[in-house]
Short mmCIF file of C-alpha atoms in Angstrom, two decimals:
data_model
loop_
_atom_site.label_atom_id
_atom_site.label_comp_id
_atom_site.label_asym_id
_atom_site.label_seq_id
_atom_site.Cartn_x
_atom_site.Cartn_y
_atom_site.Cartn_z
CA MET A 1 47.47 12.06 13.43
CA ALA A 2 47.15 10.78 16.97
CA PRO A 3 49.11 7.60 17.77
CA VAL A 4 47.27 4.32 18.19
CA VAL A 5 46.62 3.89 21.89
CA SER A 6 47.18 0.50 23.53
CA ILE A 7 44.01 0.03 25.58
CA GLN A 8 45.31 -3.12 27.29
CA THR A 9 48.46 -1.39 28.51
CA THR A 10 46.49 1.67 29.58
CA LEU A 11 43.96 -0.35 31.59
CA GLY A 12 46.72 -2.41 33.18
CA ALA A 13 48.54 0.72 34.31
CA TYR A 14 45.29 2.26 35.53
CA GLN A 15 44.39 -0.82 37.59
CA ILE A 16 47.78 -0.77 39.29
CA GLY A 17 47.48 2.95 39.94
CA VAL A 18 44.02 2.60 41.48
CA LEU A 19 45.17 -0.22 43.77
CA ILE A 20 48.13 1.83 45.00
CA SER A 21 45.87 4.85 45.34
CA TYR A 22 43.47 2.94 47.59
CA ALA A 23 46.36 1.75 49.76
CA LEU A 24 47.55 5.34 50.08
CA LEU A 25 44.02 6.43 50.98
CA GLY A 26 44.29 4.20 54.04
CA ILE A 27 47.47 6.04 55.02
CA THR A 28 45.74 9.37 54.38
CA THR A 29 42.85 8.34 56.64
CA THR A 30 45.24 7.34 59.42
CA GLN A 31 47.19 10.57 59.05
CA ALA A 32 43.99 12.64 59.19
CA TYR A 33 42.84 10.82 62.33
CA ILE A 34 46.20 11.38 64.00
CA TYR A 35 46.12 15.05 63.05
CA TYR A 36 42.74 15.74 64.67
CA ILE A 37 43.71 13.78 67.79
CA ARG A 38 47.11 15.41 68.28
CA PHE A 39 46.33 18.99 67.31
CA PRO A 40 42.88 19.96 68.60
CA ASP A 41 44.06 23.53 69.20
CA ASP A 42 44.98 24.25 65.59
CA SER A 43 43.15 27.10 63.89
CA PHE A 44 39.76 26.48 62.32
CA LYS A 45 41.16 27.38 58.89
CA LEU A 46 43.85 24.73 59.11
CA LYS A 47 41.39 22.10 60.30
CA ALA A 48 39.01 23.08 57.50
CA LEU A 49 41.80 22.71 54.93
CA VAL A 50 42.58 19.20 56.16
CA ALA A 51 38.88 18.27 56.14
CA PHE A 52 38.42 19.69 52.63
CA VAL A 53 41.45 17.87 51.24
CA TYR A 54 40.43 14.59 52.87
CA LEU A 55 36.84 14.85 51.59
CA CYS A 56 38.14 15.50 48.08
CA GLU A 57 40.42 12.48 48.43
CA VAL A 58 37.52 10.20 49.35
CA VAL A 59 35.41 11.39 46.40
CA HIS A 60 38.48 11.14 44.16
CA ALA A 61 38.97 7.51 45.20
CA ILE A 62 35.30 6.73 44.54
CA THR A 63 35.43 8.21 41.05
CA LEU A 64 38.64 6.34 40.23
CA GLY A 65 37.01 3.09 41.32
CA ASP A 66 33.86 3.81 39.33
CA THR A 67 35.91 4.50 36.19
CA LEU A 68 37.77 1.22 36.64
CA ASN A 69 34.49 -0.62 37.17
CA VAL A 70 32.98 0.81 33.99
CA LEU A 71 36.04 0.05 31.86
CA THR A 72 36.67 -3.49 33.10
CA ILE A 73 33.34 -4.88 34.35
CA SER A 74 30.20 -2.94 33.44
CA ASP A 75 31.22 -2.21 29.85
CA SER A 76 31.11 -5.37 27.72
CA ALA A 77 32.58 -3.64 24.65
CA SER A 78 35.65 -4.93 22.86
CA TRP A 79 39.05 -3.27 23.14
CA SER A 80 38.58 -1.35 19.90
CA GLU A 81 35.10 -0.21 20.95
CA ARG A 82 36.48 1.07 24.24
CA ALA A 83 39.11 3.08 22.37
CA LEU A 84 36.47 4.68 20.17
CA GLY A 85 33.83 5.05 22.87
CA PRO A 86 33.33 7.87 25.38
CA ILE A 87 35.39 8.14 28.53
CA PRO A 88 33.42 7.23 31.72
CA LYS A 89 31.79 10.32 33.24
CA SER A 90 33.40 9.73 36.62
CA PHE A 91 36.93 10.16 35.26
CA PRO A 92 36.57 13.90 34.50
CA ILE A 93 35.43 14.36 38.12
CA ALA A 94 38.57 12.56 39.33
CA THR A 95 40.69 14.77 37.09
CA PHE A 96 39.15 17.97 38.44
CA LEU A 97 39.48 16.82 42.06
CA SER A 98 43.12 15.91 41.51
CA GLY A 99 43.83 19.45 40.31
CA LEU A 100 41.84 20.93 43.19
CA ILE A 101 43.70 18.86 45.79
CA GLY A 102 47.07 19.72 44.28
CA GLY A 103 46.28 23.42 44.02
CA SER A 104 44.99 23.60 47.61
CA VAL A 105 47.96 21.83 49.17
CA GLN A 106 50.54 23.65 47.07
CA GLY A 107 48.80 26.90 48.00
CA PHE A 108 49.24 26.04 51.68
CA PHE A 109 52.94 25.36 51.22
CA ALA A 110 53.27 28.65 49.33
CA TYR A 111 51.68 30.37 52.33
CA ARG A 112 54.27 28.66 54.50
CA VAL A 113 56.97 30.30 52.39
CA TYR A 114 55.32 33.68 52.97
CA ALA A 115 54.95 33.05 56.72
CA LEU A 116 58.67 32.36 57.02
CA SER A 117 60.07 34.95 54.63
CA LYS A 118 57.44 37.74 54.85
CA LYS A 119 58.11 38.36 51.16
CA LEU A 120 55.44 38.02 48.48
CA VAL A 121 57.38 37.51 45.24
CA ILE A 122 57.89 33.75 45.42
CA PRO A 123 54.58 32.95 47.21
CA MET A 124 52.65 34.98 44.63
CA SER A 125 54.37 33.11 41.82
CA CYS A 126 53.46 29.81 43.47
CA TRP A 127 49.84 30.87 43.96
CA VAL A 128 49.63 31.80 40.28
CA MET A 129 50.91 28.31 39.40
CA CYS A 130 48.33 26.81 41.78
CA ALA A 131 45.61 28.69 39.93
CA MET A 132 47.03 27.49 36.61
CA ARG A 133 46.96 23.90 37.84
CA VAL A 134 43.31 24.14 38.84
CA ALA A 135 42.48 25.91 35.56
CA MET A 136 44.21 23.22 33.47
CA ALA A 137 42.46 20.47 35.46
CA THR A 138 39.12 22.19 34.87
CA LEU A 139 39.80 22.55 31.14
CA ILE A 140 40.85 18.93 30.81
CA SER A 141 37.86 17.71 32.81
CA ALA A 142 35.40 19.68 30.70
CA ASN A 143 36.80 18.27 27.47
CA LEU A 144 37.00 14.72 28.82
CA LEU A 145 33.20 14.77 28.97
CA HIS A 146 33.05 14.76 25.17
CA ALA A 147 36.28 13.00 24.17
CA THR A 148 37.21 9.40 23.42
CA VAL A 149 40.36 7.61 24.51
CA VAL A 150 41.77 7.85 20.99
CA THR A 151 41.11 11.55 20.42
CA PHE A 152 41.84 12.90 23.88
CA GLU A 153 45.64 12.75 24.02
CA GLY A 154 46.05 14.04 20.47
CA ARG A 155 43.94 17.14 21.13
CA TRP A 156 44.72 17.90 24.75
CA LYS A 157 48.25 16.67 25.27
CA TRP A 158 49.42 20.28 25.57
CA ALA A 159 47.06 20.84 28.53
CA LEU A 160 48.28 17.69 30.26
CA THR A 161 51.89 18.71 29.64
CA THR A 162 51.21 22.17 31.05
CA LEU A 163 49.50 20.73 34.14
CA TRP A 164 52.34 18.36 35.02
CA ALA A 165 55.03 20.94 34.20
CA VAL A 166 53.40 23.63 36.36
CA SER A 167 52.98 21.15 39.20
CA THR A 168 56.65 20.15 39.01
CA VAL A 169 57.95 23.73 38.92
CA ASN A 170 55.68 24.70 41.82
CA ASP A 171 56.81 21.80 44.01
CA LEU A 172 60.48 22.43 43.29
CA THR A 173 60.14 26.18 43.88
CA VAL A 174 58.45 25.75 47.26
CA THR A 175 60.88 23.04 48.38
CA ALA A 176 63.99 24.96 47.31
CA THR A 177 62.76 28.18 48.94
CA LEU A 178 61.89 26.51 52.25
CA VAL A 179 65.23 24.71 52.34
CA ALA A 180 67.08 27.96 51.60
CA ILE A 181 65.26 29.72 54.46
CA LEU A 182 65.97 26.88 56.88
CA VAL A 183 69.63 26.66 55.86
CA SER A 184 70.02 30.37 56.55
CA GLN A 185 68.47 29.78 59.99
CA ARG A 186 70.85 26.90 60.62
CA ASP A 187 73.88 29.07 59.90
CA ASN A 188 72.86 31.29 62.83
CA ALA A 189 71.94 28.44 65.17
CA TYR A 190 73.89 26.88 68.00
CA LYS A 191 74.58 23.15 68.07
CA ARG A 192 71.55 22.54 70.28
CA THR A 193 69.19 24.03 67.71
CA ALA A 194 71.07 22.88 64.59
CA ALA A 195 69.73 19.34 65.00
CA LEU A 196 66.18 20.68 65.06
CA VAL A 197 66.76 22.72 61.91
CA ASP A 198 68.39 19.72 60.21
CA LYS A 199 65.28 17.68 60.96
CA LEU A 200 63.07 20.37 59.44
CA ILE A 201 65.24 20.50 56.33
CA MET A 202 65.00 16.72 55.97
CA TYR A 203 61.19 16.78 56.31
CA THR A 204 60.93 19.59 53.77
CA ILE A 205 63.06 17.80 51.19
CA GLU A 206 61.29 14.47 51.70
CA THR A 207 57.76 15.84 51.31
CA GLY A 208 58.65 18.16 48.45
CA MET A 209 60.75 15.77 46.39
CA LEU A 210 58.24 12.91 46.59
CA THR A 211 55.50 14.91 44.88
CA SER A 212 58.00 16.52 42.50
CA MET A 213 59.33 13.17 41.33
CA SER A 214 55.77 11.93 40.84
CA SER A 215 54.98 14.86 38.55
CA ILE A 216 58.29 14.58 36.69
CA THR A 217 57.72 10.86 36.07
CA ALA A 218 54.18 11.47 34.80
CA LEU A 219 55.44 14.23 32.49
CA ALA A 220 58.22 11.99 31.15
CA CYS A 221 55.80 9.12 30.49
CA LEU A 222 53.32 11.45 28.79
CA ILE A 223 55.96 12.82 26.40
CA SER A 224 57.99 9.67 25.73
CA MET A 225 55.18 7.08 25.48
CA PRO A 226 52.36 8.54 23.37
CA ALA A 227 51.07 5.08 22.40
CA ASN A 228 49.82 4.34 25.91
CA PHE A 229 48.52 6.09 29.00
CA ILE A 230 51.14 4.78 31.43
CA TRP A 231 51.08 8.20 33.05
CA ILE A 232 47.52 7.48 34.18
CA ALA A 233 48.87 5.16 36.90
CA ILE A 234 50.81 8.09 38.35
CA PHE A 235 47.78 10.34 37.96
CA ALA A 236 45.78 7.93 40.14
CA THR A 237 48.33 8.19 42.96
CA ASN A 238 49.58 11.78 42.65
CA ALA A 239 46.71 13.39 44.57
CA ARG A 240 47.20 10.91 47.39
CA LEU A 241 50.91 11.68 47.61
CA ILE A 242 50.14 15.39 47.77
CA SER A 243 47.59 15.07 50.58
CA ASN A 244 49.90 12.77 52.52
CA SER A 245 52.70 15.32 52.21
CA LEU A 246 50.40 17.91 53.81
CA LEU A 247 49.35 15.64 56.67
CA ALA A 248 52.86 14.30 57.25
CA SER A 249 54.14 17.86 57.45
CA LEU A 250 51.49 18.83 60.00
CA ASN A 251 51.83 15.66 62.07
CA SER A 252 55.62 15.89 62.18
CA ARG A 253 55.20 18.82 64.58
CA ALA A 254 54.74 16.34 67.43
CA SER A 255 58.27 14.96 67.08
CA LEU A 256 59.65 18.42 66.34
CA ARG A 257 58.11 19.82 69.52
CA ALA A 258 59.62 16.93 71.49
CA MET A 259 63.01 17.81 70.04
CA GLU A 260 62.39 21.46 70.83
CA GLN A 261 61.70 20.65 74.49
CA GLU A 262 65.00 18.77 74.65
CA VAL A 263 66.78 21.68 73.00
CA THR A 264 65.29 24.22 75.40
CA MET A 265 65.51 22.03 78.52
CA PRO A 266 67.82 24.50 80.28
CA LEU A 267 65.08 27.06 79.74
CA SER A 268 61.57 26.97 81.10
CA PHE A 269 58.67 25.35 79.33
CA ILE A 270 56.90 27.26 76.57
CA HIS A 271 53.46 28.83 76.82
CA SER A 272 50.80 27.42 74.52
CA THR A 273 51.15 30.62 72.49
CA GLY A 274 54.76 29.72 71.70
CA THR A 275 56.32 32.48 73.85
CA ALA A 276 59.34 31.38 75.90
CA LEU A 277 59.52 32.08 79.61
CA HIS A 278 62.65 33.66 81.03
CA SER A 279 65.20 31.23 82.37
CA ASN A 280 67.06 31.30 85.63
CA SER A 281 69.56 28.73 84.40
CA ALA A 282 73.18 29.83 84.27
CA GLU A 283 73.92 27.11 81.73
CA THR A 284 72.42 29.12 78.88
CA THR A 285 73.72 32.53 77.91
CA PRO A 286 71.40 35.36 76.80
CA LYS A 287 72.86 35.11 73.30
CA GLU A 288 72.13 31.39 73.14
CA ARG A 289 68.61 31.91 74.48
CA GLN A 290 68.06 34.45 71.73
CA ALA A 291 69.29 31.97 69.12
CA ILE A 292 67.01 29.26 70.48
CA ASP A 293 64.02 31.58 70.57
CA SER A 294 64.71 32.64 66.99
CA GLN A 295 64.29 29.00 65.99
CA ARG A 296 60.86 28.68 67.63
CA ILE A 297 58.59 26.39 65.69
CA CYS A 298 55.67 28.14 64.03
CA CYS A 299 52.51 26.54 65.44
CA HIS A 300 50.46 26.80 62.28
CA CYS A 301 53.11 26.15 59.63
CA GLY A 302 55.17 23.52 61.41
CA GLN A 303 58.32 25.34 60.37
CA ILE A 304 60.76 27.82 61.85
CA PRO A 305 59.99 31.51 61.38
CA SER A 306 62.60 33.72 59.80
CA ASN A 307 64.43 36.30 61.85
CA GLY A 308 64.14 39.96 61.12
CA VAL A 309 61.95 39.68 58.01
#
């Protein structure tokens, strides 16, 4: 038998989540604007990914707001009637979009792993988990169309658990792999380039752990508090955290390139293609120039390519 759901607690958590989500949407909008201003030469595919994710975020925010409006304003039913009544039709759309945003962004980070390592085992595993996330979100969304608040968690808790678990494992896998690659690069770097690699490691951990902790918290709330939907507050913000991690990662290239110019100051400036010019400076040895060049920032991934793989 499904536990009795506290509608008041659920709506309170959902309201807080939607408010935070809207605040984060403002940050997402600013990040997207900065991205298109700073990086007009990025590939069409990367620009299209950012546009797609941002468009999904806007629609996601609209559907979250519509659900909140129906539950708290438009619907004059009592608390018990809300629990037994159908879930607003806009909420399944928000659920599907959340899975689509998460799968798209995690897929990009998995591609980053491939771009740096040139090995397919871990990226393929991550892409499979991305597909599972989208599939679970689609399954949940389809069944939300016909479920009530009371019956939903009892019947589809396993799908929610799978979705959050897959998301957590995917985030941690990508973060750990990227950090491992960067640490191996740092071991071969000179002091001038070590600071740049350290910065990249910090960015990778920050963006990866934020989304991972969000998924872990949602999973813990889902399992430990079956009498309420506290996890729904995290659901409302999770997609926004994911999109902001993508945009923050892309926009951080501006500061990383500034650091790179300081690191390579004894050398000549870099072509727009990322190829270093030969240096006439006696301050930098050929071996050090090779180490610096091996740490060249990847223009499309915002990370350092791996040597010899």
